Tab-separated table of C-alpha atoms (C1' of nucleotides) in Angstrom:
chain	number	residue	atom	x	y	z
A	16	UNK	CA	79.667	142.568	189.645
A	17	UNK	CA	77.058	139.524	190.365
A	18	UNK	CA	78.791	137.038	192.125
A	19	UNK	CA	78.186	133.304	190.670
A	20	UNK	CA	75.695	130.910	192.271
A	21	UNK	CA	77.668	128.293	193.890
A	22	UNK	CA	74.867	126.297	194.703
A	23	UNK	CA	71.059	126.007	194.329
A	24	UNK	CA	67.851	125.118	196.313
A	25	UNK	CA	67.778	121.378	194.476
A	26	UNK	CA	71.022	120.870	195.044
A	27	UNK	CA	70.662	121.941	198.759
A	28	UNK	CA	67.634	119.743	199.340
A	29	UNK	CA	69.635	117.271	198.283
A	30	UNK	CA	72.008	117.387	200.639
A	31	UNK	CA	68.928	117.761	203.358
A	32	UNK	CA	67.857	114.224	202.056
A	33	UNK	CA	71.011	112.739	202.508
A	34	UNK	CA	71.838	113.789	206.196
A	35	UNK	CA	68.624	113.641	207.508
A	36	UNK	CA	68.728	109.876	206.426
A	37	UNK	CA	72.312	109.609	207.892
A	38	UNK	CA	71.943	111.089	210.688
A	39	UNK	CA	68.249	111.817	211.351
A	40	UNK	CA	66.015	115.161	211.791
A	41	UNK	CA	68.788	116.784	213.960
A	42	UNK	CA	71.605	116.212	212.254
A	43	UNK	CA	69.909	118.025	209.306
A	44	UNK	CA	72.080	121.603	210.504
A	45	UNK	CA	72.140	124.344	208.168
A	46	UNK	CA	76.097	124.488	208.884
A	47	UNK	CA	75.644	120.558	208.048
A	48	UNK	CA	73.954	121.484	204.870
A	49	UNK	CA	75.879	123.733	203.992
A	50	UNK	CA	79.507	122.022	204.315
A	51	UNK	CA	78.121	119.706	201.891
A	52	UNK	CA	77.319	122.425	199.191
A	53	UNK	CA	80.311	123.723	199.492
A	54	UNK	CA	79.200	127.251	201.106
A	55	UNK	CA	78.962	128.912	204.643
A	56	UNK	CA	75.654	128.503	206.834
A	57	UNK	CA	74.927	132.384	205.725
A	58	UNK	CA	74.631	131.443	202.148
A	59	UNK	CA	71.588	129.240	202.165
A	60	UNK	CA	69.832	132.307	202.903
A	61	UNK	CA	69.497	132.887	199.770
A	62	UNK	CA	67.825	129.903	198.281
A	63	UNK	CA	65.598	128.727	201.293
A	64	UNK	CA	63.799	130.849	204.213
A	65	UNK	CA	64.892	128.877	206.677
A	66	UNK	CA	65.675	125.606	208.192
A	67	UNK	CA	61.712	125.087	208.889
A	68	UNK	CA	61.284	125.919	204.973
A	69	UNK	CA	64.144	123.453	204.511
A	70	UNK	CA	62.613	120.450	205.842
A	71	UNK	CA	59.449	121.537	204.077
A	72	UNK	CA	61.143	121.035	200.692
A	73	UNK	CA	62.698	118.179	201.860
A	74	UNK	CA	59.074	116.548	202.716
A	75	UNK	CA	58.055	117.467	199.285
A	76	UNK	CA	60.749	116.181	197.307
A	77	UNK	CA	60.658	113.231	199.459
A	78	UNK	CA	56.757	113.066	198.621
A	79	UNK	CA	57.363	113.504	194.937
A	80	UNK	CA	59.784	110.531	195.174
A	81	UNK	CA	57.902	108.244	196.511
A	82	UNK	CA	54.930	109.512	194.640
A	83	UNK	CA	56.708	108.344	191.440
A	84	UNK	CA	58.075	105.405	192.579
A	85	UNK	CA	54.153	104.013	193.198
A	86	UNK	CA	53.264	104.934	189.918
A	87	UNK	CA	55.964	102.692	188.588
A	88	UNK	CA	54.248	99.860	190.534
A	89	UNK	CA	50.526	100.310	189.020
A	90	UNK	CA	49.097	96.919	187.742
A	91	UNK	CA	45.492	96.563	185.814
A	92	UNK	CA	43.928	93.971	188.052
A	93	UNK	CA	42.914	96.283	191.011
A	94	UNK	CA	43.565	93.465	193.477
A	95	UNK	CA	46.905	92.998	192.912
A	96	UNK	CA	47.187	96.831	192.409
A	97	UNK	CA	46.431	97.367	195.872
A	98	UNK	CA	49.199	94.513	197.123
A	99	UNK	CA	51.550	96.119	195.181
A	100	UNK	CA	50.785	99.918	196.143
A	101	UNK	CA	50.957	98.798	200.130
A	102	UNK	CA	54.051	96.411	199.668
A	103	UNK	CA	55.849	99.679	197.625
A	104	UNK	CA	55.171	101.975	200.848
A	105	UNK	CA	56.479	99.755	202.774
A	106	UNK	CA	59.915	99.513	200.960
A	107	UNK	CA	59.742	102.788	200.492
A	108	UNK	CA	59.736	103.306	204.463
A	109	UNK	CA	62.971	100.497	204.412
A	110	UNK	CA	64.752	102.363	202.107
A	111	UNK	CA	63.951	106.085	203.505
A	112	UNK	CA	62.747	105.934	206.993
A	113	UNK	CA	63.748	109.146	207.947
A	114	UNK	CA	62.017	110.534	204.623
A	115	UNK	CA	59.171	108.418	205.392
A	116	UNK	CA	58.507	109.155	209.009
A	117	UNK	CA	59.304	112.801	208.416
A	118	UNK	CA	56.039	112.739	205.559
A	119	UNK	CA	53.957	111.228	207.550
A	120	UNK	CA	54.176	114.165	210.226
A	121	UNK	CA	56.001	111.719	212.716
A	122	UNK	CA	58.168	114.608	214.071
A	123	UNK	CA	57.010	117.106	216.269
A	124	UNK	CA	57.977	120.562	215.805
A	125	UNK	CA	58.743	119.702	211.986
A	126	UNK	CA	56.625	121.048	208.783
A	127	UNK	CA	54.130	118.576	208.105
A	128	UNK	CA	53.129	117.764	204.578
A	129	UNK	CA	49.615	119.353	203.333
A	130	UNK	CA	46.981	116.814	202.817
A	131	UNK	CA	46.672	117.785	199.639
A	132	UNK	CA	50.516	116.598	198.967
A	133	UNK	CA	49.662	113.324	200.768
A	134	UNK	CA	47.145	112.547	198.754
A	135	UNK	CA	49.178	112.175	195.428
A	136	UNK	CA	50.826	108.961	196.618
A	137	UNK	CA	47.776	107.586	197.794
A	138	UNK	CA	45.589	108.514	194.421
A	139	UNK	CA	46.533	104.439	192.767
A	140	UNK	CA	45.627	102.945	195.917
A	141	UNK	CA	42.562	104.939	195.701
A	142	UNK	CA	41.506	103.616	192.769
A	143	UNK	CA	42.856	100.529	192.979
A	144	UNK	CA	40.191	99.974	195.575
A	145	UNK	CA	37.204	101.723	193.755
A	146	UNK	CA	37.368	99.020	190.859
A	147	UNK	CA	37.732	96.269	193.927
A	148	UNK	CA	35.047	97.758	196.317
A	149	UNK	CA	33.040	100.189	194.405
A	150	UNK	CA	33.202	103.860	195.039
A	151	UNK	CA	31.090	104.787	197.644
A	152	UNK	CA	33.379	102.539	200.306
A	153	UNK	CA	36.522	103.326	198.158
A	154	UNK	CA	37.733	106.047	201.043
A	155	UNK	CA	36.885	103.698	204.169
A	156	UNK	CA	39.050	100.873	202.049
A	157	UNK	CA	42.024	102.851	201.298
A	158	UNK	CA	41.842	104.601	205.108
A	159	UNK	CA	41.421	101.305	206.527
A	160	UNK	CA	44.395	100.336	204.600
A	161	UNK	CA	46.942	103.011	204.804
A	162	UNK	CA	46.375	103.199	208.566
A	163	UNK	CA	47.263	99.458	208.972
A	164	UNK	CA	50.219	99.754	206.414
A	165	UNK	CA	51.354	103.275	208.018
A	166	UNK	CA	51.080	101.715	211.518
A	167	UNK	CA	53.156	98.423	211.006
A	168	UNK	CA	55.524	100.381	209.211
A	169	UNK	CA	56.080	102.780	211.910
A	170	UNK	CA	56.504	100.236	214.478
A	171	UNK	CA	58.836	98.098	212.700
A	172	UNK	CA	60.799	100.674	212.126
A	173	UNK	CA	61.046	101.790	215.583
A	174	UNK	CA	60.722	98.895	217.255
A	175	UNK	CA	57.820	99.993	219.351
A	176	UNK	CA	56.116	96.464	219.060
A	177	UNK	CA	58.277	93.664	219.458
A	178	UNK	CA	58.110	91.732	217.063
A	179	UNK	CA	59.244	88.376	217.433
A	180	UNK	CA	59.553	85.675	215.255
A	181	UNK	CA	59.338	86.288	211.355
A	182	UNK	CA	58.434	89.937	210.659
A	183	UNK	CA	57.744	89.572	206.940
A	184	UNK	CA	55.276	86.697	207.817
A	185	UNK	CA	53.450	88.947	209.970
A	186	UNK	CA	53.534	91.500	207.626
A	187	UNK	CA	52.038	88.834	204.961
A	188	UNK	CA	49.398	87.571	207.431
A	189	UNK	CA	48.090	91.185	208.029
A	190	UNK	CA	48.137	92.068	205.008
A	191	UNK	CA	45.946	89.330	203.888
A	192	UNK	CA	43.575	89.755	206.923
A	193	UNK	CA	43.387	93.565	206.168
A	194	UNK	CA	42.484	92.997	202.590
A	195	UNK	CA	39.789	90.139	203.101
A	196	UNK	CA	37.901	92.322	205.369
A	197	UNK	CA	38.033	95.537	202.965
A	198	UNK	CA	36.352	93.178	199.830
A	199	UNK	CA	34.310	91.680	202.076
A	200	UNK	CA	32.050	95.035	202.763
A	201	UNK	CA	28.407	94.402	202.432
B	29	UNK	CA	75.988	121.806	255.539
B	30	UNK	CA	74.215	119.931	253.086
B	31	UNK	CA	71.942	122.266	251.066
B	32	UNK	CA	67.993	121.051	250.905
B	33	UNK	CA	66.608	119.523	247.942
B	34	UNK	CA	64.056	122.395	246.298
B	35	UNK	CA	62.948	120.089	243.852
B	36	UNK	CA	63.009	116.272	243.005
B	37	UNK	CA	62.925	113.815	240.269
B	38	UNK	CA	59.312	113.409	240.213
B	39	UNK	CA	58.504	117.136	240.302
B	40	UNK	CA	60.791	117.416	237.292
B	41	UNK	CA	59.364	114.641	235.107
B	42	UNK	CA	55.816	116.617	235.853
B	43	UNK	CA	57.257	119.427	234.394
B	44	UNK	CA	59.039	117.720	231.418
B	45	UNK	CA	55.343	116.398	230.926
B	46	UNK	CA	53.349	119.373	231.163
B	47	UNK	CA	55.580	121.444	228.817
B	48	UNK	CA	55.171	118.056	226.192
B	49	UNK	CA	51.840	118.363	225.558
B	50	UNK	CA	51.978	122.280	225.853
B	51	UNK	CA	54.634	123.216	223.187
B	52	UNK	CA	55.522	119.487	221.738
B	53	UNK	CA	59.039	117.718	222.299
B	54	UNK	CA	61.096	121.363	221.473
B	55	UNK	CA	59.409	123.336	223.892
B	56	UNK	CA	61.150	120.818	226.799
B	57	UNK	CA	63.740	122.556	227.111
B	58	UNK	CA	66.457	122.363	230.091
B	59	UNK	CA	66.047	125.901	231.129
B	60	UNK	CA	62.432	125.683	230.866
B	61	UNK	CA	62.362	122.759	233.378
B	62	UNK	CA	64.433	124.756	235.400
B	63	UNK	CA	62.119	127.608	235.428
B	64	UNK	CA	58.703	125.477	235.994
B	65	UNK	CA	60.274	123.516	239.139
B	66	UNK	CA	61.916	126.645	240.714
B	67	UNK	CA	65.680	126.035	240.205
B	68	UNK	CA	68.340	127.201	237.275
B	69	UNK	CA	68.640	124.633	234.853
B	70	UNK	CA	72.235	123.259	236.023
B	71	UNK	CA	70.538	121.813	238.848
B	72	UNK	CA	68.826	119.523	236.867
B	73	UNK	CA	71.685	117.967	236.309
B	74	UNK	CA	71.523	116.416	240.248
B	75	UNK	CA	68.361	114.802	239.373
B	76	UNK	CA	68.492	113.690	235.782
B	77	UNK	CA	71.826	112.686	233.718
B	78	UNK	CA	70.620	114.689	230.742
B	79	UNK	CA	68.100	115.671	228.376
B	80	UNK	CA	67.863	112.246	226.957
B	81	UNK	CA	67.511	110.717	230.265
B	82	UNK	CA	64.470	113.453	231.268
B	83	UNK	CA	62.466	112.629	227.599
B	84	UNK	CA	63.126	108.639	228.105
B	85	UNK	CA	61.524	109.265	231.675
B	86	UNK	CA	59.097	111.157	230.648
B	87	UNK	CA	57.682	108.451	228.155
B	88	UNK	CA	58.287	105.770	231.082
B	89	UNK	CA	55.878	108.077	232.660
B	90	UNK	CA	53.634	108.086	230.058
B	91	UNK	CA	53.389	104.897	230.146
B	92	UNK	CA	52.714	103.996	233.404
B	93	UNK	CA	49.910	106.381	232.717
B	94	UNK	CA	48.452	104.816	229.965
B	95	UNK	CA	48.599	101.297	230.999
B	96	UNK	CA	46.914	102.458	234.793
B	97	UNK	CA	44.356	103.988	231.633
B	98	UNK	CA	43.661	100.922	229.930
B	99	UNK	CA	43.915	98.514	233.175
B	100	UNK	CA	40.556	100.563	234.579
B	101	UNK	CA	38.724	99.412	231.142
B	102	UNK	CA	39.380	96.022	231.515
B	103	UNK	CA	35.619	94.202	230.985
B	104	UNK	CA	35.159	90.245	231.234
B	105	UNK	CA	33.953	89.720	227.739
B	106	UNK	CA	36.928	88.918	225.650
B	107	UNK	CA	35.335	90.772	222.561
B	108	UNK	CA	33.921	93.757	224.240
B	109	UNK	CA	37.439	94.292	226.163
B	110	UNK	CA	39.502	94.717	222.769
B	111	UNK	CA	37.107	97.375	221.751
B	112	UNK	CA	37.748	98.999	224.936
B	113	UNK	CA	40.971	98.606	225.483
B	114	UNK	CA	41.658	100.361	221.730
B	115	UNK	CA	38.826	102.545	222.071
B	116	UNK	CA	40.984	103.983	225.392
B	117	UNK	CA	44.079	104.145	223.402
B	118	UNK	CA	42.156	106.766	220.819
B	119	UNK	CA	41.208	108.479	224.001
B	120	UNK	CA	44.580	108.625	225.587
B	121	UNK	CA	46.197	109.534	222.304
B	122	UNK	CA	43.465	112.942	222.367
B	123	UNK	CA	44.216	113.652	225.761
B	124	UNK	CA	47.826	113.516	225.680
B	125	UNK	CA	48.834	114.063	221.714
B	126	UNK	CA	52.382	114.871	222.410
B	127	UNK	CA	53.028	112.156	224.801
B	128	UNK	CA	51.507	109.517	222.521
B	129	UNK	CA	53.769	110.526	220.012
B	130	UNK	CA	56.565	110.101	221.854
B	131	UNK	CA	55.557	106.931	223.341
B	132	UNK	CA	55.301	105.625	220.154
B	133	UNK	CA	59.180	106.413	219.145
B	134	UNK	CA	57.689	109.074	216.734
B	135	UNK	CA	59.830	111.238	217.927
B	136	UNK	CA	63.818	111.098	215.983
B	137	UNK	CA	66.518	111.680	217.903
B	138	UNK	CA	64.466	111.485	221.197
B	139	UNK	CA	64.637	108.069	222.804
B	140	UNK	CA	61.496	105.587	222.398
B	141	UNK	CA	60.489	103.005	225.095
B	142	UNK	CA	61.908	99.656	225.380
B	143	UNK	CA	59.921	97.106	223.442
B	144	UNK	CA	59.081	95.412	226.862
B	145	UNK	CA	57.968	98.666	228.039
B	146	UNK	CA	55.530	99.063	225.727
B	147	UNK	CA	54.252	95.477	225.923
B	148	UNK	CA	52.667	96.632	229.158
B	149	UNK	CA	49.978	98.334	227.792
B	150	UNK	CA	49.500	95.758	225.364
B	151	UNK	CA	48.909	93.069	227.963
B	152	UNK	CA	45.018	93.157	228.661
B	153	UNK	CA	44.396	93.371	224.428
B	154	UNK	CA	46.566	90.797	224.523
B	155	UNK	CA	44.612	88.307	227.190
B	156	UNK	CA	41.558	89.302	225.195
B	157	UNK	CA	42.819	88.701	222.162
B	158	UNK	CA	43.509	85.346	223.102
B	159	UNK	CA	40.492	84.372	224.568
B	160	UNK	CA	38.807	86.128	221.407
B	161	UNK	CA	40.722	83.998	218.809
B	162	UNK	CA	42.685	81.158	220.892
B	163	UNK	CA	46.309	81.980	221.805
B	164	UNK	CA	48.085	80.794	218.167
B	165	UNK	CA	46.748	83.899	216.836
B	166	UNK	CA	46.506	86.180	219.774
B	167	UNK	CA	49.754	87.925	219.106
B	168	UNK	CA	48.870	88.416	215.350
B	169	UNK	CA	45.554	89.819	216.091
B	170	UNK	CA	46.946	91.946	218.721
B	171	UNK	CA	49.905	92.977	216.145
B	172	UNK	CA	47.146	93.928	213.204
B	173	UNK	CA	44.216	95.626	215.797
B	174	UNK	CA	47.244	97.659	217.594
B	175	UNK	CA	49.186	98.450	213.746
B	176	UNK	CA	45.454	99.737	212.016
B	177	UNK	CA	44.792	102.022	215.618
B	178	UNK	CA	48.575	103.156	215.661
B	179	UNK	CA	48.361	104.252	212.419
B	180	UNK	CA	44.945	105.969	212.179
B	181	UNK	CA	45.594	107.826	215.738
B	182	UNK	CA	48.426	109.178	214.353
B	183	UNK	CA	46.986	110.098	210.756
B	184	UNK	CA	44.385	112.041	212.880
B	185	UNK	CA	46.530	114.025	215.395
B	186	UNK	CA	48.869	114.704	212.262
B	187	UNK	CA	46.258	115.283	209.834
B	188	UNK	CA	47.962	113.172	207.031
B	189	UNK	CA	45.219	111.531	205.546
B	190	UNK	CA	42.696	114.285	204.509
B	191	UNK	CA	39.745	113.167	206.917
B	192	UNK	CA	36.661	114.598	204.663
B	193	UNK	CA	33.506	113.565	206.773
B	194	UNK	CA	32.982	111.946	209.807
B	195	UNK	CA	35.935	110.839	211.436
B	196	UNK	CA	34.768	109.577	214.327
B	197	UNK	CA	32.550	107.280	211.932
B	198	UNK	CA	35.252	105.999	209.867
B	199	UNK	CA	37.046	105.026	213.238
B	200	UNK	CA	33.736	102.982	214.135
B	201	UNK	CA	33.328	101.575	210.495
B	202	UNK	CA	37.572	100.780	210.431
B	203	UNK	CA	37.312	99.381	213.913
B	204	UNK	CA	34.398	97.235	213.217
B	205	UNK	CA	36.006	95.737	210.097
B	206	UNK	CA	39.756	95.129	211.444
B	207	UNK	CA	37.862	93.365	214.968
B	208	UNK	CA	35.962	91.010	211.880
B	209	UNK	CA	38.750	90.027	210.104
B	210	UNK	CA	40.983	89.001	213.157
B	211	UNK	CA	37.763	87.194	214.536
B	212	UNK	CA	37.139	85.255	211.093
B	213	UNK	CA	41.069	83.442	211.487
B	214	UNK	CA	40.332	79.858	210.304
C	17	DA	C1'	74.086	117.340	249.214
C	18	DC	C1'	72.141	120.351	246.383
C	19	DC	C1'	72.204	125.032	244.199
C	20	DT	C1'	74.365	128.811	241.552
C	21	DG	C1'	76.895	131.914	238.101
C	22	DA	C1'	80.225	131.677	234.763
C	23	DA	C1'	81.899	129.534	230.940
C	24	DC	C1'	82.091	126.565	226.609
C	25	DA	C1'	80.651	124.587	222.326
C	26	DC	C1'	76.979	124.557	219.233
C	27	DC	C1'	72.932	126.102	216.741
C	28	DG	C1'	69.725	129.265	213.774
C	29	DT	C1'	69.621	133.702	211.973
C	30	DT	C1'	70.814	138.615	210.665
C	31	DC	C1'	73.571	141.964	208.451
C	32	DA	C1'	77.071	144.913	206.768
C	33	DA	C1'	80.779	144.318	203.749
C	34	DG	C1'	82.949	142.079	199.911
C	35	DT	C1'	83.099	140.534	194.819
D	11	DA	C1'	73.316	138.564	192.849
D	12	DC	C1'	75.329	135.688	195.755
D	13	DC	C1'	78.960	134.819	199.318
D	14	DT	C1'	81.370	135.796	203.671
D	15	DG	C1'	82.868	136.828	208.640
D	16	DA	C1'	81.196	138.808	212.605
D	17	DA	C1'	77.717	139.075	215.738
D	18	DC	C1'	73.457	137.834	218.531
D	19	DA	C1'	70.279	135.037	221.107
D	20	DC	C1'	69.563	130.532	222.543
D	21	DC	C1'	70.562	125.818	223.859
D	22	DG	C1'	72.797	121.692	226.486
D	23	DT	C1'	76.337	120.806	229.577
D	24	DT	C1'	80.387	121.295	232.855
D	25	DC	C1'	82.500	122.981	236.881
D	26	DA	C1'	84.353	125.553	240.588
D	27	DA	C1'	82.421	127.965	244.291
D	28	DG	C1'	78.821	128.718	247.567
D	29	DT	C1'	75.622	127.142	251.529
DNA sequence: ACCTGAACACCGTTCAAGT
DNA sequence: ACCTGAACACCGTTCAAGT
């Protein structure tokens, strides 16, 4: 007689998502992950392949997430389109750091996300910036971008740069800068 | 009778290092210390208070390296040094992937430099910086230049950002743009 | 004063046995 | 068809015992 599911990959990521930003990468056990489903370590078995698979799924839910949540942001004037795509990452990254530092490939020995998944969050930014600076330097513009936005982000989150004094205000003034010199290709 | 040291902090943070950039943050394991320096992996434990104390030593390390690195590129002219200075982090980040990574608190779970530690690399973009822009805005230009080259190093040695074409060229064409727009502050 | 083997708790994973 | 306990290899760490 088939036993009953008890639980099920979604569920399971789930509960991935919610210890990794608890406790970080490492506190994302399978005997972790499964205590919270309500099974044995053994059981996962049967939904993922294994804990590298795991965090895999966890990347691409976390992906699909954010994904949606810059879509909600999308504005007609391609200007402030592109202010609101960057300023969304980056409370994206507030709100999910461990999601956020685990997409962007920040942890070593972890499943990185395909380009090709990356790219969906970055596809409104992308065009944002091909109605502001014309195709052919759209990709330089929304590199140039992300890289800046990617970078702060990652430091303030670590703390890797000290930053002293107002943090949002630097985040402002760079953000500014970073723009005036993408519209100002030539 | 005191028994002779067969190996020695130094030796050991070598190891820690080489087996970094071999096999990333996992493949540092205790016993694989052990086994590079010549001793069983308890006897680590005489030299270094754990595995936490061997990875934040091996990023102190690391940067001591990269700052003896970027102190060799130093060049009088103010706007020539900042291109040199960041065109040495790229560098350091290729030689040294893993350590980079780690440097830059990438790493969850494994312990990231102390913000003053990792102002000491920073110093000489810093000087120039400020003789490049005057000293109100040297720590914002230094803060936006170090934030864009954080974040496209890492896109690169992660492979986030789908780099179609020439990478090395958008590096030139992003560098060129981000040293413009911290030059035009007025 | 440093090195070692033995031991412990913990982790990922497999598998035969249960329902 | 999924769940479980038992088992295995591996890891970090401690400690008494060696020299």
């Amino acid at each position: 007689m088939p036993a009953p599911a008890r639980t099920g990959r979604e569920q399971i990521v789930a509960a991935a998502r919610s210890l990794l930003e608890e406790g970080g990468v490492d506190a994302v056990t399978m005997a972790a992950v499964a205590d919270r489903v309500g099974v044995r370590s053994p059981s996962l078995y049967k939904h993922v392949r294994d804990r590298g698979d795991l965090l895999a799924q966890t990347v691409a839910a976390t992906i699909d997430d954010v994904t949606a949540r810059l879509e909600a942001l999308a504005e007609p004037d391609p200007g402030r389109s592109v202010l609101a795509q960057v300023e969304g990452m980056r409370r994206f990254a507030q709100e999910q750091p461990q999601g956020f530092r685990l997409m962007f490939g920040a942890v070593p020995g972890a499943p990185r996300a395909h380009p090709s998944e990356m790219e969906r969050p970055l596809r409104l930014l992308l065009e944002a910036m091909a109605a502001l600076v014309g195709p052919e330097h759209a990709l330089d513009g929304a590199r140039l971008v992300t890289a800046w936005a990617n970078g702060f982000i990652t430091m303030e989150l670590t703390g890797a740069l000290q930053m002293g004094g107002d943090i949002d205000a630097a985040w402002e003034w760079g953000l500014r800068r970073i723009v005036a010199a993408v519209t100002a290709v030539g």
